[in-house]
């Protein structure tokens, strides 16, 4: 049984998925995030069922929760703008990520909302829904697509809770879609500013956003709120600051999710120090 609040960080899968889990466990984590395949390519990965099963079993025994993160080129809002082959490459990659994360026993696979340059502002949303629906068609696994909010560095798309909720609502398979909330992205997009945690949490409650939250990228920000700069900082070492990060982590809405760091490591090359700090807040 996994603990109430899984806290950890993104770890390398060098040596396999089981090794990734052990790498997280050794630094005191109760959760971790990993890339299911090469993070810089949409090329599909052949699933090593034995390694995935060992990872799943070991995590269940040790009480570790996990989430996968789709490769950087994954942009579901592109649709057919780069041709039919480009669309199907993204769809197939997302499905591949789901199959791997499901075999590893992960909660889901994080997928960025995506962006596209188009004269019609609704085209990107239509593309996103079509991509998610196609990837999820016939999906029977437990692992979900975890739709992540964006910083606004590529435009305003995907920067609000309302968009997340609406996309899930319009999908044919909402039961297979949950949310990943990135604190730095939300801060960068101007969704909230330091000291406004109560208002942010209350808005999410009213919209029903937190009801579907499954994962949190717990990152401070190297830039001030509203500048649309996606630059993560270690917790308490950025513009969000210790107190605001602490208030967020202590909220029941955040604690229900898998919480992982995507920041620089400590002096020992691990996230042990920051994980211990987060644990002390609980």
PDB file of C-alpha atoms in Angstrom:
ATOM      1  CA  UNK A   1       0.000   0.000   0.000  1.00  0.00           C
ATOM      2  CA  UNK A   2       1.458   3.374  -0.986  1.00  0.00           C
ATOM      3  CA  UNK A   3       1.664   6.112   1.654  1.00  0.00           C
ATOM      4  CA  UNK A   4      -0.849   8.936   1.761  1.00  0.00           C
ATOM      5  CA  UNK A   5       1.592  11.360   0.181  1.00  0.00           C
ATOM      6  CA  UNK A   6       4.168   9.965  -2.237  1.00  0.00           C
ATOM      7  CA  UNK A   7       7.130  12.353  -2.323  1.00  0.00           C
ATOM      8  CA  UNK A   8      10.129  11.997  -4.594  1.00  0.00           C
ATOM      9  CA  UNK A   9      11.825  13.210  -7.743  1.00  0.00           C
ATOM     10  CA  UNK A  10      12.574  12.471 -11.369  1.00  0.00           C
ATOM     11  CA  UNK A  11      15.169   9.717 -11.638  1.00  0.00           C
ATOM     12  CA  UNK A  12      17.204   8.084 -14.377  1.00  0.00           C
ATOM     13  CA  UNK A  13      16.143   4.704 -15.804  1.00  0.00           C
ATOM     14  CA  UNK A  14      19.747   3.739 -16.475  1.00  0.00           C
ATOM     15  CA  UNK A  15      19.847   0.007 -15.787  1.00  0.00           C
ATOM     16  CA  UNK A  16      16.079  -0.392 -16.170  1.00  0.00           C
ATOM     17  CA  UNK A  17      12.847   0.528 -14.427  1.00  0.00           C
ATOM     18  CA  UNK A  18      13.568  -1.551 -11.315  1.00  0.00           C
ATOM     19  CA  UNK A  19      16.881   0.267 -10.912  1.00  0.00           C
ATOM     20  CA  UNK A  20      15.069   3.598 -11.256  1.00  0.00           C
ATOM     21  CA  UNK A  21      12.758   2.618  -8.396  1.00  0.00           C
ATOM     22  CA  UNK A  22      15.684   1.537  -6.228  1.00  0.00           C
ATOM     23  CA  UNK A  23      17.524   4.764  -7.064  1.00  0.00           C
ATOM     24  CA  UNK A  24      14.545   6.750  -5.754  1.00  0.00           C
ATOM     25  CA  UNK A  25      14.148   4.573  -2.658  1.00  0.00           C
ATOM     26  CA  UNK A  26      17.821   4.976  -1.731  1.00  0.00           C
ATOM     27  CA  UNK A  27      17.429   8.757  -1.509  1.00  0.00           C
ATOM     28  CA  UNK A  28      14.481   8.456   0.855  1.00  0.00           C
ATOM     29  CA  UNK A  29      11.724   8.916  -1.728  1.00  0.00           C
ATOM     30  CA  UNK A  30       8.282   7.339  -1.576  1.00  0.00           C
ATOM     31  CA  UNK A  31       7.558   8.267  -5.192  1.00  0.00           C
ATOM     32  CA  UNK A  32       9.425   8.914  -8.415  1.00  0.00           C
ATOM     33  CA  UNK A  33       9.049  10.010 -12.015  1.00  0.00           C
ATOM     34  CA  UNK A  34      10.855   8.527 -15.010  1.00  0.00           C
ATOM     35  CA  UNK A  35      11.000   8.669 -18.794  1.00  0.00           C
ATOM     36  CA  UNK A  36       9.541   5.440 -20.226  1.00  0.00           C
ATOM     37  CA  UNK A  37      11.863   5.801 -23.246  1.00  0.00           C
ATOM     38  CA  UNK A  38      14.310   8.204 -24.890  1.00  0.00           C
ATOM     39  CA  UNK A  39      13.082  11.655 -23.795  1.00  0.00           C
ATOM     40  CA  UNK A  40      14.225  13.319 -27.015  1.00  0.00           C
ATOM     41  CA  UNK A  41      12.496  11.033 -29.496  1.00  0.00           C
ATOM     42  CA  UNK A  42       9.059   9.683 -30.331  1.00  0.00           C
ATOM     43  CA  UNK A  43      10.562   6.356 -31.380  1.00  0.00           C
ATOM     44  CA  UNK A  44       8.667   3.514 -29.743  1.00  0.00           C
ATOM     45  CA  UNK A  45      10.320   1.342 -27.114  1.00  0.00           C
ATOM     46  CA  UNK A  46       9.875  -2.422 -26.912  1.00  0.00           C
ATOM     47  CA  UNK A  47       8.510  -3.146 -23.472  1.00  0.00           C
ATOM     48  CA  UNK A  48      10.695  -5.326 -21.260  1.00  0.00           C
ATOM     49  CA  UNK A  49       7.879  -7.125 -19.463  1.00  0.00           C
ATOM     50  CA  UNK A  50      10.188  -8.812 -16.957  1.00  0.00           C
ATOM     51  CA  UNK A  51      11.848  -5.566 -15.859  1.00  0.00           C
ATOM     52  CA  UNK A  52       8.487  -3.762 -15.708  1.00  0.00           C
ATOM     53  CA  UNK A  53       6.932  -6.561 -13.611  1.00  0.00           C
ATOM     54  CA  UNK A  54       9.894  -6.542 -11.218  1.00  0.00           C
ATOM     55  CA  UNK A  55       9.562  -2.756 -10.902  1.00  0.00           C
ATOM     56  CA  UNK A  56       5.841  -3.007 -10.182  1.00  0.00           C
ATOM     57  CA  UNK A  57       6.281  -5.767  -7.580  1.00  0.00           C
ATOM     58  CA  UNK A  58       9.181  -4.052  -5.827  1.00  0.00           C
ATOM     59  CA  UNK A  59       7.337  -0.716  -5.671  1.00  0.00           C
ATOM     60  CA  UNK A  60       4.282  -2.421  -4.185  1.00  0.00           C
ATOM     61  CA  UNK A  61       6.448  -4.082  -1.535  1.00  0.00           C
ATOM     62  CA  UNK A  62       8.290  -0.865  -0.642  1.00  0.00           C
ATOM     63  CA  UNK A  63       5.298   1.478  -0.883  1.00  0.00           C
ATOM     64  CA  UNK A  64       6.588   3.529  -3.816  1.00  0.00           C
ATOM     65  CA  UNK A  65       4.263   5.371  -6.178  1.00  0.00           C
ATOM     66  CA  UNK A  66       5.418   6.407  -9.652  1.00  0.00           C
ATOM     67  CA  UNK A  67       4.532   8.405 -12.727  1.00  0.00           C
ATOM     68  CA  UNK A  68       6.043   8.375 -16.203  1.00  0.00           C
ATOM     69  CA  UNK A  69       6.739  11.464 -18.333  1.00  0.00           C
ATOM     70  CA  UNK A  70       6.246  11.468 -22.103  1.00  0.00           C
ATOM     71  CA  UNK A  71       9.208  12.534 -24.304  1.00  0.00           C
ATOM     72  CA  UNK A  72       9.810  16.223 -24.989  1.00  0.00           C
ATOM     73  CA  UNK A  73       8.653  16.129 -28.652  1.00  0.00           C
ATOM     74  CA  UNK A  74       5.167  14.996 -27.549  1.00  0.00           C
ATOM     75  CA  UNK A  75       2.850  17.810 -28.656  1.00  0.00           C
ATOM     76  CA  UNK A  76      -0.766  16.616 -28.924  1.00  0.00           C
ATOM     77  CA  UNK A  77      -2.019  20.056 -30.001  1.00  0.00           C
ATOM     78  CA  UNK A  78      -0.249  19.831 -33.382  1.00  0.00           C
ATOM     79  CA  UNK A  79      -2.846  17.568 -34.927  1.00  0.00           C
ATOM     80  CA  UNK A  80      -2.239  17.093 -38.656  1.00  0.00           C
ATOM     81  CA  UNK A  81      -0.303  20.368 -39.038  1.00  0.00           C
ATOM     82  CA  UNK A  82       2.872  18.359 -39.687  1.00  0.00           C
ATOM     83  CA  UNK A  83       1.146  15.685 -41.722  1.00  0.00           C
ATOM     84  CA  UNK A  84      -0.714  12.507 -40.933  1.00  0.00           C
ATOM     85  CA  UNK A  85       2.502  10.657 -40.142  1.00  0.00           C
ATOM     86  CA  UNK A  86       3.405  13.268 -37.527  1.00  0.00           C
ATOM     87  CA  UNK A  87       0.000  12.945 -35.876  1.00  0.00           C
ATOM     88  CA  UNK A  88       0.172   9.166 -35.701  1.00  0.00           C
ATOM     89  CA  UNK A  89       3.751   9.292 -34.384  1.00  0.00           C
ATOM     90  CA  UNK A  90       2.555  11.299 -31.379  1.00  0.00           C
ATOM     91  CA  UNK A  91      -0.501   9.092 -30.853  1.00  0.00           C
ATOM     92  CA  UNK A  92       1.570   5.899 -31.021  1.00  0.00           C
ATOM     93  CA  UNK A  93       4.180   7.354 -28.667  1.00  0.00           C
ATOM     94  CA  UNK A  94       1.565   8.281 -26.047  1.00  0.00           C
ATOM     95  CA  UNK A  95       0.037   4.813 -26.272  1.00  0.00           C
ATOM     96  CA  UNK A  96       3.516   3.270 -25.939  1.00  0.00           C
ATOM     97  CA  UNK A  97       4.139   5.401 -22.822  1.00  0.00           C
ATOM     98  CA  UNK A  98       0.818   4.285 -21.336  1.00  0.00           C
ATOM     99  CA  UNK A  99       1.607   0.618 -21.948  1.00  0.00           C
ATOM    100  CA  UNK A 100       5.032   0.949 -20.306  1.00  0.00           C
ATOM    101  CA  UNK A 101       3.787   2.973 -17.334  1.00  0.00           C
ATOM    102  CA  UNK A 102       0.900   0.577 -16.805  1.00  0.00           C
ATOM    103  CA  UNK A 103       3.240  -2.428 -16.816  1.00  0.00           C
ATOM    104  CA  UNK A 104       5.426  -0.658 -14.239  1.00  0.00           C
ATOM    105  CA  UNK A 105       2.408  -0.020 -12.019  1.00  0.00           C
ATOM    106  CA  UNK A 106       2.563   3.757 -12.448  1.00  0.00           C
ATOM    107  CA  UNK A 107      -0.356   6.094 -11.818  1.00  0.00           C
ATOM    108  CA  UNK A 108      -0.031   7.533 -15.297  1.00  0.00           C
ATOM    109  CA  UNK A 109       2.022   9.269 -17.958  1.00  0.00           C
ATOM    110  CA  UNK A 110       2.434  13.042 -17.893  1.00  0.00           C
ATOM    111  CA  UNK A 111       1.573  14.687 -21.210  1.00  0.00           C
ATOM    112  CA  UNK A 112       2.023  18.421 -21.768  1.00  0.00           C
ATOM    113  CA  UNK A 113      -1.083  20.261 -22.972  1.00  0.00           C
ATOM    114  CA  UNK A 114       0.759  21.222 -26.147  1.00  0.00           C
ATOM    115  CA  UNK A 115       0.795  24.261 -28.434  1.00  0.00           C
ATOM    116  CA  UNK A 116       0.362  25.132 -32.103  1.00  0.00           C
ATOM    117  CA  UNK A 117       0.732  28.266 -34.232  1.00  0.00           C
ATOM    118  CA  UNK A 118      -2.601  28.752 -35.994  1.00  0.00           C
ATOM    119  CA  UNK A 119      -4.988  31.523 -36.980  1.00  0.00           C
ATOM    120  CA  UNK A 120      -7.881  29.641 -35.398  1.00  0.00           C
ATOM    121  CA  UNK A 121      -7.439  29.579 -31.599  1.00  0.00           C
ATOM    122  CA  UNK A 122      -9.795  26.609 -31.311  1.00  0.00           C
ATOM    123  CA  UNK A 123      -7.800  24.414 -33.690  1.00  0.00           C
ATOM    124  CA  UNK A 124      -5.229  23.482 -31.067  1.00  0.00           C
ATOM    125  CA  UNK A 125      -7.933  22.361 -28.642  1.00  0.00           C
ATOM    126  CA  UNK A 126      -9.643  20.302 -31.312  1.00  0.00           C
ATOM    127  CA  UNK A 127      -6.293  18.699 -32.204  1.00  0.00           C
ATOM    128  CA  UNK A 128      -5.579  17.910 -28.550  1.00  0.00           C
ATOM    129  CA  UNK A 129      -8.926  16.208 -27.996  1.00  0.00           C
ATOM    130  CA  UNK A 130      -8.577  14.201 -31.216  1.00  0.00           C
ATOM    131  CA  UNK A 131      -5.063  13.098 -30.250  1.00  0.00           C
ATOM    132  CA  UNK A 132      -6.033  12.012 -26.729  1.00  0.00           C
ATOM    133  CA  UNK A 133      -9.159  10.233 -27.962  1.00  0.00           C
ATOM    134  CA  UNK A 134      -7.196   8.352 -30.620  1.00  0.00           C
ATOM    135  CA  UNK A 135      -4.466   7.344 -28.152  1.00  0.00           C
ATOM    136  CA  UNK A 136      -7.031   6.172 -25.588  1.00  0.00           C
ATOM    137  CA  UNK A 137      -9.311   4.273 -27.950  1.00  0.00           C
ATOM    138  CA  UNK A 138      -9.640   0.725 -26.629  1.00  0.00           C
ATOM    139  CA  UNK A 139      -7.333   1.447 -23.671  1.00  0.00           C
ATOM    140  CA  UNK A 140      -8.069  -0.922 -20.770  1.00  0.00           C
ATOM    141  CA  UNK A 141      -5.100  -0.216 -18.514  1.00  0.00           C
ATOM    142  CA  UNK A 142      -5.107   1.526 -15.140  1.00  0.00           C
ATOM    143  CA  UNK A 143      -2.414   4.056 -16.042  1.00  0.00           C
ATOM    144  CA  UNK A 144      -3.861   7.417 -17.086  1.00  0.00           C
ATOM    145  CA  UNK A 145      -2.857  10.352 -19.232  1.00  0.00           C
ATOM    146  CA  UNK A 146      -1.866  13.078 -16.772  1.00  0.00           C
ATOM    147  CA  UNK A 147      -2.503  16.370 -18.561  1.00  0.00           C
ATOM    148  CA  UNK A 148      -0.008  19.023 -17.421  1.00  0.00           C
ATOM    149  CA  UNK A 149      -0.510  22.787 -17.277  1.00  0.00           C
ATOM    150  CA  UNK A 150       2.022  24.944 -19.122  1.00  0.00           C
ATOM    151  CA  UNK A 151       4.090  28.021 -18.336  1.00  0.00           C
ATOM    152  CA  UNK A 152       2.934  30.043 -21.353  1.00  0.00           C
ATOM    153  CA  UNK A 153       6.403  30.215 -22.927  1.00  0.00           C
ATOM    154  CA  UNK A 154       4.954  28.995 -26.249  1.00  0.00           C
ATOM    155  CA  UNK A 155       1.711  30.954 -25.982  1.00  0.00           C
ATOM    156  CA  UNK A 156      -1.310  31.064 -23.666  1.00  0.00           C
ATOM    157  CA  UNK A 157      -2.604  27.580 -24.470  1.00  0.00           C
ATOM    158  CA  UNK A 158      -2.839  25.166 -21.557  1.00  0.00           C
ATOM    159  CA  UNK A 159      -2.145  27.662 -18.778  1.00  0.00           C
ATOM    160  CA  UNK A 160      -5.462  27.553 -16.918  1.00  0.00           C
ATOM    161  CA  UNK A 161      -7.415  25.057 -14.826  1.00  0.00           C
ATOM    162  CA  UNK A 162     -10.498  25.782 -16.912  1.00  0.00           C
ATOM    163  CA  UNK A 163      -8.792  24.476 -20.071  1.00  0.00           C
ATOM    164  CA  UNK A 164      -7.748  21.239 -18.354  1.00  0.00           C
ATOM    165  CA  UNK A 165     -11.265  20.614 -17.098  1.00  0.00           C
ATOM    166  CA  UNK A 166     -12.887  21.423 -20.450  1.00  0.00           C
ATOM    167  CA  UNK A 167     -10.560  19.177 -22.466  1.00  0.00           C
ATOM    168  CA  UNK A 168     -11.207  16.263 -20.126  1.00  0.00           C
ATOM    169  CA  UNK A 169     -14.941  16.955 -20.249  1.00  0.00           C
ATOM    170  CA  UNK A 170     -14.972  16.936 -24.062  1.00  0.00           C
ATOM    171  CA  UNK A 171     -12.872  13.782 -24.346  1.00  0.00           C
ATOM    172  CA  UNK A 172     -14.593  10.511 -25.146  1.00  0.00           C
ATOM    173  CA  UNK A 173     -12.568   8.830 -22.396  1.00  0.00           C
ATOM    174  CA  UNK A 174     -12.468  11.207 -19.392  1.00  0.00           C
ATOM    175  CA  UNK A 175     -12.056   8.262 -17.014  1.00  0.00           C
ATOM    176  CA  UNK A 176      -8.563   7.729 -18.459  1.00  0.00           C
ATOM    177  CA  UNK A 177      -7.480  11.365 -18.054  1.00  0.00           C
ATOM    178  CA  UNK A 178      -6.283  13.040 -14.836  1.00  0.00           C
ATOM    179  CA  UNK A 179      -4.208  16.158 -14.123  1.00  0.00           C
ATOM    180  CA  UNK A 180      -0.579  16.910 -13.309  1.00  0.00           C
ATOM    181  CA  UNK A 181      -0.162  20.305 -11.642  1.00  0.00           C
ATOM    182  CA  UNK A 182       3.230  21.967 -12.144  1.00  0.00           C
ATOM    183  CA  UNK A 183       3.766  24.646  -9.493  1.00  0.00           C
ATOM    184  CA  UNK A 184       6.453  26.492 -11.478  1.00  0.00           C
ATOM    185  CA  UNK A 185       4.366  26.478 -14.664  1.00  0.00           C
ATOM    186  CA  UNK A 186       1.324  27.781 -12.781  1.00  0.00           C
ATOM    187  CA  UNK A 187       3.439  30.525 -11.198  1.00  0.00           C
ATOM    188  CA  UNK A 188       5.120  31.450 -14.490  1.00  0.00           C
ATOM    189  CA  UNK A 189       1.791  31.672 -16.313  1.00  0.00           C
ATOM    190  CA  UNK A 190       0.385  34.019 -13.671  1.00  0.00           C
ATOM    191  CA  UNK A 191      -2.163  31.503 -12.357  1.00  0.00           C
ATOM    192  CA  UNK A 192      -0.990  32.491  -8.872  1.00  0.00           C
ATOM    193  CA  UNK A 193       1.588  34.588  -7.033  1.00  0.00           C
ATOM    194  CA  UNK A 194       3.434  34.143  -3.749  1.00  0.00           C
ATOM    195  CA  UNK A 195       1.042  34.393  -0.827  1.00  0.00           C
ATOM    196  CA  UNK A 196      -2.057  33.635  -2.919  1.00  0.00           C
ATOM    197  CA  UNK A 197      -2.079  29.899  -2.210  1.00  0.00           C
ATOM    198  CA  UNK A 198      -5.451  30.018  -0.453  1.00  0.00           C
ATOM    199  CA  UNK A 199      -7.098  31.684  -3.457  1.00  0.00           C
ATOM    200  CA  UNK A 200      -5.459  29.191  -5.864  1.00  0.00           C
ATOM    201  CA  UNK A 201      -6.623  26.207  -3.817  1.00  0.00           C
ATOM    202  CA  UNK A 202     -10.111  27.646  -3.434  1.00  0.00           C
ATOM    203  CA  UNK A 203     -10.461  28.260  -7.163  1.00  0.00           C
ATOM    204  CA  UNK A 204      -9.420  24.685  -7.875  1.00  0.00           C
ATOM    205  CA  UNK A 205     -12.023  23.424  -5.400  1.00  0.00           C
ATOM    206  CA  UNK A 206     -14.802  25.436  -6.992  1.00  0.00           C
ATOM    207  CA  UNK A 207     -13.871  24.234 -10.481  1.00  0.00           C
ATOM    208  CA  UNK A 208     -13.455  20.621  -9.377  1.00  0.00           C
ATOM    209  CA  UNK A 209      -9.864  20.619 -10.643  1.00  0.00           C
ATOM    210  CA  UNK A 210      -8.346  19.023  -7.555  1.00  0.00           C
ATOM    211  CA  UNK A 211     -10.863  16.174  -7.709  1.00  0.00           C
ATOM    212  CA  UNK A 212      -9.007  14.887 -10.763  1.00  0.00           C
ATOM    213  CA  UNK A 213      -5.466  15.695  -9.619  1.00  0.00           C
ATOM    214  CA  UNK A 214      -3.115  12.689  -9.690  1.00  0.00           C
ATOM    215  CA  UNK A 215       0.374  14.209  -9.809  1.00  0.00           C
ATOM    216  CA  UNK A 216       2.264  17.357  -8.868  1.00  0.00           C
ATOM    217  CA  UNK A 217       5.551  18.680 -10.228  1.00  0.00           C
ATOM    218  CA  UNK A 218       6.767  20.469  -7.115  1.00  0.00           C
ATOM    219  CA  UNK A 219       9.143  23.090  -8.497  1.00  0.00           C
ATOM    220  CA  UNK A 220      10.115  26.570  -7.384  1.00  0.00           C
ATOM    221  CA  UNK A 221      10.610  29.220 -10.091  1.00  0.00           C
ATOM    222  CA  UNK A 222      13.764  31.079 -11.121  1.00  0.00           C
ATOM    223  CA  UNK A 223      11.608  33.916 -12.465  1.00  0.00           C
ATOM    224  CA  UNK A 224       8.791  36.045 -11.081  1.00  0.00           C
ATOM    225  CA  UNK A 225       5.113  35.232 -11.543  1.00  0.00           C
ATOM    226  CA  UNK A 226       3.540  36.034 -14.908  1.00  0.00           C
ATOM    227  CA  UNK A 227       6.772  36.164 -16.935  1.00  0.00           C
ATOM    228  CA  UNK A 228       5.991  32.885 -18.775  1.00  0.00           C
ATOM    229  CA  UNK A 229       9.506  31.560 -18.147  1.00  0.00           C
ATOM    230  CA  UNK A 230       9.727  27.814 -17.539  1.00  0.00           C
ATOM    231  CA  UNK A 231      12.838  27.661 -15.339  1.00  0.00           C
ATOM    232  CA  UNK A 232      12.655  25.424 -12.294  1.00  0.00           C
ATOM    233  CA  UNK A 233      14.450  26.205  -9.034  1.00  0.00           C
ATOM    234  CA  UNK A 234      14.999  24.081  -5.939  1.00  0.00           C
ATOM    235  CA  UNK A 235      12.211  24.518  -3.402  1.00  0.00           C
ATOM    236  CA  UNK A 236      12.631  27.705  -1.408  1.00  0.00           C
ATOM    237  CA  UNK A 237      15.417  28.965  -3.672  1.00  0.00           C
ATOM    238  CA  UNK A 238      13.221  30.726  -6.203  1.00  0.00           C
ATOM    239  CA  UNK A 239      10.524  33.389  -6.405  1.00  0.00           C
ATOM    240  CA  UNK A 240       7.817  31.139  -4.939  1.00  0.00           C
ATOM    241  CA  UNK A 241       9.767  30.634  -1.713  1.00  0.00           C
ATOM    242  CA  UNK A 242       9.703  28.281   1.271  1.00  0.00           C
ATOM    243  CA  UNK A 243       6.518  29.519   2.921  1.00  0.00           C
ATOM    244  CA  UNK A 244       4.358  29.348  -0.189  1.00  0.00           C
ATOM    245  CA  UNK A 245       5.710  25.938  -1.172  1.00  0.00           C
ATOM    246  CA  UNK A 246       5.103  24.728   2.376  1.00  0.00           C
ATOM    247  CA  UNK A 247       1.513  25.979   2.392  1.00  0.00           C
ATOM    248  CA  UNK A 248       0.834  24.187  -0.882  1.00  0.00           C
ATOM    249  CA  UNK A 249       2.335  20.897   0.250  1.00  0.00           C
ATOM    250  CA  UNK A 250       0.401  21.008   3.517  1.00  0.00           C
ATOM    251  CA  UNK A 251      -2.920  21.305   1.685  1.00  0.00           C
ATOM    252  CA  UNK A 252      -4.998  18.104   1.391  1.00  0.00           C
ATOM    253  CA  UNK A 253      -5.493  18.800  -2.316  1.00  0.00           C
ATOM    254  CA  UNK A 254      -1.769  18.456  -3.033  1.00  0.00           C
ATOM    255  CA  UNK A 255      -1.192  15.644  -0.539  1.00  0.00           C
ATOM    256  CA  UNK A 256      -3.607  13.343  -2.381  1.00  0.00           C
ATOM    257  CA  UNK A 257      -1.266  13.300  -5.396  1.00  0.00           C
ATOM    258  CA  UNK A 258       2.112  11.851  -6.322  1.00  0.00           C
ATOM    259  CA  UNK A 259       4.495  14.769  -5.671  1.00  0.00           C
ATOM    260  CA  UNK A 260       7.832  14.859  -7.495  1.00  0.00           C
ATOM    261  CA  UNK A 261      10.688  17.326  -7.871  1.00  0.00           C
ATOM    262  CA  UNK A 262      12.060  18.281 -11.297  1.00  0.00           C
ATOM    263  CA  UNK A 263      14.814  20.562 -10.063  1.00  0.00           C
ATOM    264  CA  UNK A 264      18.569  20.631  -9.588  1.00  0.00           C
ATOM    265  CA  UNK A 265      19.919  18.090  -7.130  1.00  0.00           C
ATOM    266  CA  UNK A 266      21.653  18.811  -3.844  1.00  0.00           C
ATOM    267  CA  UNK A 267      25.419  18.791  -3.291  1.00  0.00           C
ATOM    268  CA  UNK A 268      25.380  15.004  -2.923  1.00  0.00           C
ATOM    269  CA  UNK A 269      23.941  14.630  -6.420  1.00  0.00           C
ATOM    270  CA  UNK A 270      20.543  13.459  -5.149  1.00  0.00           C
ATOM    271  CA  UNK A 271      17.264  14.967  -3.962  1.00  0.00           C
ATOM    272  CA  UNK A 272      17.643  13.570  -0.429  1.00  0.00           C
ATOM    273  CA  UNK A 273      17.957  16.999   1.222  1.00  0.00           C
ATOM    274  CA  UNK A 274      14.858  18.467  -0.445  1.00  0.00           C
ATOM    275  CA  UNK A 275      12.810  15.311   0.150  1.00  0.00           C
ATOM    276  CA  UNK A 276      13.698  15.450   3.858  1.00  0.00           C
ATOM    277  CA  UNK A 277      12.662  19.116   3.952  1.00  0.00           C
ATOM    278  CA  UNK A 278       9.303  18.296   2.353  1.00  0.00           C
ATOM    279  CA  UNK A 279       8.774  15.431   4.797  1.00  0.00           C
ATOM    280  CA  UNK A 280       9.404  17.814   7.710  1.00  0.00           C
ATOM    281  CA  UNK A 281       6.589  20.037   6.458  1.00  0.00           C
ATOM    282  CA  UNK A 282       4.168  17.119   6.790  1.00  0.00           C
TER     283      UNK A 282
END
